[in-house]
Amino acid sequence: EAEAADWMLEFACSCLCRHFIGENEAEFRRWRDVAQALINGFFKIPTHQKKRVYLCQFLIRIAKGKSLELQFENDQRISPLESALSFWTLLEKEEMKLEKLHEDIRRFILIQIVAVHMENRYFKEAAEVLERLLTDSESDKLLRVKLSTVIRNKDPYVPLLESFSYSRLINKIKSYVELFMTENKTNFLIQETTNHVKSEGLGATALQNASVTVSEKSNLETKQRFVLNITLMRDVLGQSL
């Protein structure tokens, strides 16, 4: 069961990433639920799955970053974006080679946490979250001063916030997710499904096209049967939690 859950989380995370990049909201929500059920089923997160779990939790929160009414943490002050920032911090600790991209995304998230509060006219809350997240250290000082001025002026459409817009944040995160997917191409369930399709002689024409994704290579009937199996497993997991 542990091994199967491992394979399923790997597959669910892959689907979640793909639909985040493709902005397919319906499929993203569906695989969000699968991934969350699998993550909730872990008594302890396996070391080799930490990065995958942190990324899933990060994307789930980023997707709802503008919905201040949603709560992911027990502390009601914590917005979805601030919750996402905590998982981004965990991701940063799991890898060192993308320091520049990490720094850029962290800055974008910090600015957007303030921007989303301001867009909703929550200026007091914006000031409080700034106080909570940015210290008086030299590295934070300049950004803290700039954002304090923006909050004081109560204008959510200043050049600083527009330069670090939510859409640009999403594009930055997509760049990171694409790198993650490139580095994590090995996926047991996808490999086994591909082998099954080949052995059954299904989708032979599509398999000749190397630029097409594995999901597109599969015969429709095979895809539906595979998704049904995953959905059934998800339902079973949900009932057992």
CSV table of C-alpha atoms in Angstrom, one decimal:
chain,number,residue,atom,x,y,z
A,1,GLU,CA,0.0,0.0,0.0
A,2,ALA,CA,2.8,2.4,0.9
A,3,GLU,CA,4.5,1.7,-2.5
A,4,ALA,CA,1.3,2.1,-4.4
A,5,ALA,CA,0.6,5.4,-2.6
A,6,ASP,CA,4.1,6.5,-3.5
A,7,TRP,CA,3.5,5.9,-7.2
A,8,MET,CA,0.1,7.6,-7.1
A,9,LEU,CA,1.5,10.7,-5.4
A,10,GLU,CA,4.2,10.9,-8.1
A,11,PHE,CA,1.6,10.6,-10.8
A,12,ALA,CA,-0.9,13.1,-9.1
A,13,CYS,CA,1.9,15.7,-8.6
A,14,SER,CA,2.8,15.3,-12.3
A,15,CYS,CA,-0.8,15.9,-13.4
A,16,LEU,CA,-1.1,18.8,-11.0
A,17,CYS,CA,2.0,20.5,-12.4
A,18,ARG,CA,0.9,19.9,-16.0
A,19,HIS,CA,-2.6,21.4,-15.4
A,20,PHE,CA,-1.1,24.3,-13.5
A,21,ILE,CA,1.1,25.2,-16.5
A,22,GLY,CA,-1.8,24.6,-18.9
A,23,GLU,CA,-4.2,26.6,-16.8
A,24,ASN,CA,-6.8,23.8,-16.9
A,25,GLU,CA,-8.7,24.7,-13.8
A,26,ALA,CA,-11.2,21.8,-13.8
A,27,GLU,CA,-8.4,19.2,-14.2
A,28,PHE,CA,-6.2,21.1,-11.7
A,29,ARG,CA,-9.0,20.9,-9.1
A,30,ARG,CA,-9.5,17.2,-9.7
A,31,TRP,CA,-5.9,16.3,-9.3
A,32,ARG,CA,-5.6,18.7,-6.3
A,33,ASP,CA,-8.2,16.6,-4.5
A,34,VAL,CA,-6.3,13.4,-5.4
A,35,ALA,CA,-2.9,14.8,-4.3
A,36,GLN,CA,-4.4,16.2,-1.1
A,37,ALA,CA,-6.0,12.8,-0.2
A,38,LEU,CA,-2.8,11.0,-0.8
A,39,ILE,CA,-0.8,13.5,1.3
A,40,ASN,CA,-3.3,13.3,4.1
A,41,GLY,CA,-2.8,9.6,4.1
A,42,PHE,CA,0.9,9.8,5.0
A,43,PHE,CA,1.6,9.2,8.7
A,44,LYS,CA,5.0,10.7,8.0
A,45,ILE,CA,6.1,12.2,4.7
A,46,PRO,CA,8.9,10.0,3.2
A,47,THR,CA,12.1,11.9,2.8
A,48,HIS,CA,12.3,11.3,-1.0
A,49,GLN,CA,8.7,12.7,-1.3
A,50,LYS,CA,9.2,15.9,0.6
A,51,LYS,CA,9.9,18.1,-2.3
A,52,ARG,CA,6.9,16.7,-4.2
A,53,VAL,CA,4.6,17.2,-1.3
A,54,TYR,CA,5.8,20.8,-0.7
A,55,LEU,CA,5.3,21.6,-4.4
A,56,CYS,CA,1.7,20.2,-4.4
A,57,GLN,CA,0.8,22.2,-1.3
A,58,PHE,CA,2.5,25.3,-2.7
A,59,LEU,CA,0.6,25.1,-6.0
A,60,ILE,CA,-2.8,24.4,-4.3
A,61,ARG,CA,-2.4,27.6,-2.3
A,62,ILE,CA,-1.0,29.7,-5.2
A,63,ALA,CA,-4.1,28.8,-7.3
A,64,LYS,CA,-6.3,30.4,-4.6
A,65,GLY,CA,-3.9,33.2,-3.8
A,66,LYS,CA,-6.4,36.0,-4.4
A,67,SER,CA,-9.1,34.4,-2.3
A,68,LEU,CA,-8.6,36.0,1.1
A,69,GLU,CA,-11.7,34.3,2.5
A,70,LEU,CA,-10.1,30.9,2.2
A,71,GLN,CA,-8.1,29.5,5.1
A,72,PHE,CA,-5.4,27.0,4.9
A,73,GLU,CA,-4.0,27.6,8.4
A,74,ASN,CA,-5.5,27.6,11.8
A,75,ASP,CA,-4.4,31.2,12.3
A,76,GLN,CA,-7.1,33.2,10.4
A,77,ARG,CA,-4.7,36.1,9.7
A,78,ILE,CA,-2.7,33.8,7.3
A,79,SER,CA,-3.8,34.3,3.7
A,80,PRO,CA,-3.5,31.6,1.1
A,81,LEU,CA,-0.4,33.4,-0.3
A,82,GLU,CA,1.3,33.7,3.1
A,83,SER,CA,0.6,30.0,3.6
A,84,ALA,CA,2.1,29.3,0.1
A,85,LEU,CA,5.2,31.3,1.2
A,86,SER,CA,5.8,28.9,4.0
A,87,PHE,CA,5.8,25.9,1.6
A,88,TRP,CA,8.1,27.9,-0.7
A,89,THR,CA,10.5,28.3,2.2
A,90,LEU,CA,10.5,24.5,2.6
A,91,LEU,CA,11.1,24.0,-1.1
A,92,GLU,CA,14.1,26.4,-1.0
A,93,LYS,CA,15.6,24.2,1.7
A,94,GLU,CA,15.3,21.1,-0.5
A,95,GLU,CA,17.4,22.6,-3.3
A,96,MET,CA,20.2,25.1,-3.6
A,97,LYS,CA,21.0,25.4,-7.3
A,98,LEU,CA,18.0,27.6,-8.2
A,99,GLU,CA,18.9,30.4,-5.8
A,100,LYS,CA,18.2,33.3,-8.2
A,101,LEU,CA,14.8,31.9,-9.2
A,102,HIS,CA,13.9,31.1,-5.6
A,103,GLU,CA,14.8,34.7,-4.6
A,104,ASP,CA,12.7,36.2,-7.5
A,105,ILE,CA,9.6,34.1,-6.6
A,106,ARG,CA,9.9,34.8,-2.9
A,107,ARG,CA,10.0,38.6,-3.7
A,108,PHE,CA,7.0,38.3,-6.0
A,109,ILE,CA,5.0,36.4,-3.3
A,110,LEU,CA,5.9,38.9,-0.6
A,111,ILE,CA,4.8,41.8,-2.8
A,112,GLN,CA,1.6,40.1,-3.9
A,113,ILE,CA,0.6,39.2,-0.3
A,114,VAL,CA,0.5,43.0,0.3
A,115,ALA,CA,-1.0,43.8,-3.1
A,116,VAL,CA,-3.9,41.3,-2.7
A,117,HIS,CA,-4.8,42.8,0.7
A,118,MET,CA,-4.7,46.3,-0.8
A,119,GLU,CA,-6.8,45.4,-3.7
A,120,ASN,CA,-9.5,44.3,-1.2
A,121,ARG,CA,-9.0,47.6,0.7
A,122,TYR,CA,-7.5,45.8,3.7
A,123,PHE,CA,-4.8,48.4,4.4
A,124,LYS,CA,-4.5,47.7,8.1
A,125,GLU,CA,-4.0,44.0,7.4
A,126,ALA,CA,-1.5,44.7,4.7
A,127,ALA,CA,0.6,46.7,7.2
A,128,GLU,CA,0.3,43.9,9.7
A,129,VAL,CA,1.4,41.2,7.3
A,130,LEU,CA,4.4,43.4,6.2
A,131,GLU,CA,5.4,43.8,9.8
A,132,ARG,CA,5.1,40.0,10.2
A,133,LEU,CA,7.0,38.9,7.2
A,134,LEU,CA,9.8,41.5,6.6
A,135,THR,CA,12.4,42.2,9.3
A,136,ASP,CA,14.7,45.1,9.8
A,137,SER,CA,17.6,43.2,8.3
A,138,GLU,CA,19.6,44.9,5.5
A,139,SER,CA,18.3,42.4,2.9
A,140,ASP,CA,14.6,43.2,3.7
A,141,LYS,CA,15.0,46.9,4.5
A,142,LEU,CA,14.6,48.5,1.1
A,143,LEU,CA,11.6,46.4,0.1
A,144,ARG,CA,10.0,47.0,3.5
A,145,VAL,CA,10.4,50.8,3.1
A,146,LYS,CA,8.9,50.7,-0.4
A,147,LEU,CA,5.9,48.6,0.6
A,148,SER,CA,5.3,50.7,3.7
A,149,THR,CA,5.1,53.8,1.5
A,150,VAL,CA,2.7,52.0,-0.9
A,151,ILE,CA,0.4,51.0,2.0
A,152,ARG,CA,0.5,54.4,3.5
A,153,ASN,CA,-0.7,55.9,0.2
A,154,LYS,CA,-3.5,53.3,-0.1
A,155,ASP,CA,-3.0,53.0,-3.9
A,156,PRO,CA,-3.0,49.4,-5.1
A,157,TYR,CA,-2.1,50.4,-8.7
A,158,VAL,CA,1.4,52.0,-8.2
A,159,PRO,CA,4.2,50.9,-10.6
A,160,LEU,CA,5.9,48.7,-7.9
A,161,LEU,CA,2.8,46.5,-7.5
A,162,GLU,CA,2.1,46.5,-11.3
A,163,SER,CA,5.7,45.4,-12.0
A,164,PHE,CA,5.3,42.5,-9.6
A,165,SER,CA,1.8,41.6,-10.7
A,166,TYR,CA,0.0,38.3,-10.0
A,167,SER,CA,0.2,37.2,-13.6
A,168,ARG,CA,4.0,37.7,-13.6
A,169,LEU,CA,4.2,35.7,-10.4
A,170,ILE,CA,2.3,32.9,-12.0
A,171,ASN,CA,4.7,32.9,-15.0
A,172,LYS,CA,7.7,32.8,-12.7
A,173,ILE,CA,6.2,29.8,-10.9
A,174,LYS,CA,5.4,28.1,-14.2
A,175,SER,CA,9.1,28.4,-15.1
A,176,TYR,CA,10.0,26.7,-11.9
A,177,VAL,CA,7.4,23.9,-12.4
A,178,GLU,CA,8.7,23.3,-15.9
A,179,LEU,CA,12.2,22.8,-14.5
A,180,PHE,CA,10.8,20.5,-11.8
A,181,MET,CA,9.0,18.3,-14.4
A,182,THR,CA,12.1,18.2,-16.6
A,183,GLU,CA,14.2,16.9,-13.7
A,184,ASN,CA,11.5,14.4,-12.6
A,185,LYS,CA,10.6,12.7,-15.9
A,186,THR,CA,10.7,9.2,-14.4
A,187,ASN,CA,7.1,8.3,-13.4
A,188,PHE,CA,6.4,4.6,-12.7
A,189,LEU,CA,2.6,4.7,-13.5
A,190,ILE,CA,3.1,6.6,-16.8
A,191,GLN,CA,5.9,4.2,-17.8
A,192,GLU,CA,3.7,1.2,-17.0
A,193,THR,CA,0.7,2.7,-18.9
A,194,THR,CA,2.9,3.4,-21.9
A,195,ASN,CA,4.3,-0.1,-21.9
A,196,HIS,CA,0.7,-1.5,-21.6
A,197,VAL,CA,-0.4,0.7,-24.6
A,198,LYS,CA,2.6,-0.6,-26.6
A,199,SER,CA,2.0,-4.2,-25.7
A,200,GLU,CA,-1.6,-4.0,-26.6
A,201,GLY,CA,-0.8,-2.3,-29.9
A,202,LEU,CA,-2.9,0.7,-29.0
A,203,GLY,CA,-2.2,4.2,-30.2
A,204,ALA,CA,0.7,3.0,-32.3
A,205,THR,CA,0.5,6.0,-34.6
A,206,ALA,CA,0.5,8.5,-31.8
A,207,LEU,CA,3.4,6.8,-30.1
A,208,GLN,CA,5.6,7.5,-33.1
A,209,ASN,CA,5.3,11.2,-32.5
A,210,ALA,CA,8.0,11.9,-29.9
A,211,SER,CA,6.8,15.5,-29.3
A,212,VAL,CA,3.4,14.4,-28.0
A,213,THR,CA,3.0,13.9,-24.3
A,214,VAL,CA,2.3,10.5,-22.8
A,215,SER,CA,-1.3,11.3,-22.0
A,216,GLU,CA,-1.8,12.2,-25.6
A,217,LYS,CA,-0.1,9.1,-26.9
A,218,SER,CA,-2.5,6.8,-25.2
A,219,ASN,CA,-5.6,5.4,-26.8
A,220,LEU,CA,-8.7,7.2,-25.4
A,221,GLU,CA,-10.2,4.0,-24.0
A,222,THR,CA,-7.0,3.2,-22.2
A,223,LYS,CA,-6.8,6.7,-20.8
A,224,GLN,CA,-10.3,6.5,-19.5
A,225,ARG,CA,-9.8,3.1,-17.9
A,226,PHE,CA,-6.6,4.4,-16.3
A,227,VAL,CA,-8.2,7.6,-14.9
A,228,LEU,CA,-11.1,5.5,-13.6
A,229,ASN,CA,-8.7,3.3,-11.7
A,230,ILE,CA,-7.0,6.3,-10.2
A,231,THR,CA,-10.4,7.9,-9.3
A,232,LEU,CA,-11.5,4.7,-7.6
A,233,MET,CA,-8.3,4.6,-5.6
A,234,ARG,CA,-8.8,8.2,-4.6
A,235,ASP,CA,-12.4,7.4,-3.4
A,236,VAL,CA,-11.1,4.5,-1.4
A,237,LEU,CA,-8.4,6.7,0.2
A,238,GLY,CA,-11.0,9.3,0.9
A,239,GLN,CA,-13.2,6.8,2.7
A,240,SER,CA,-10.4,5.5,4.7
A,241,LEU,CA,-9.1,8.8,6.0
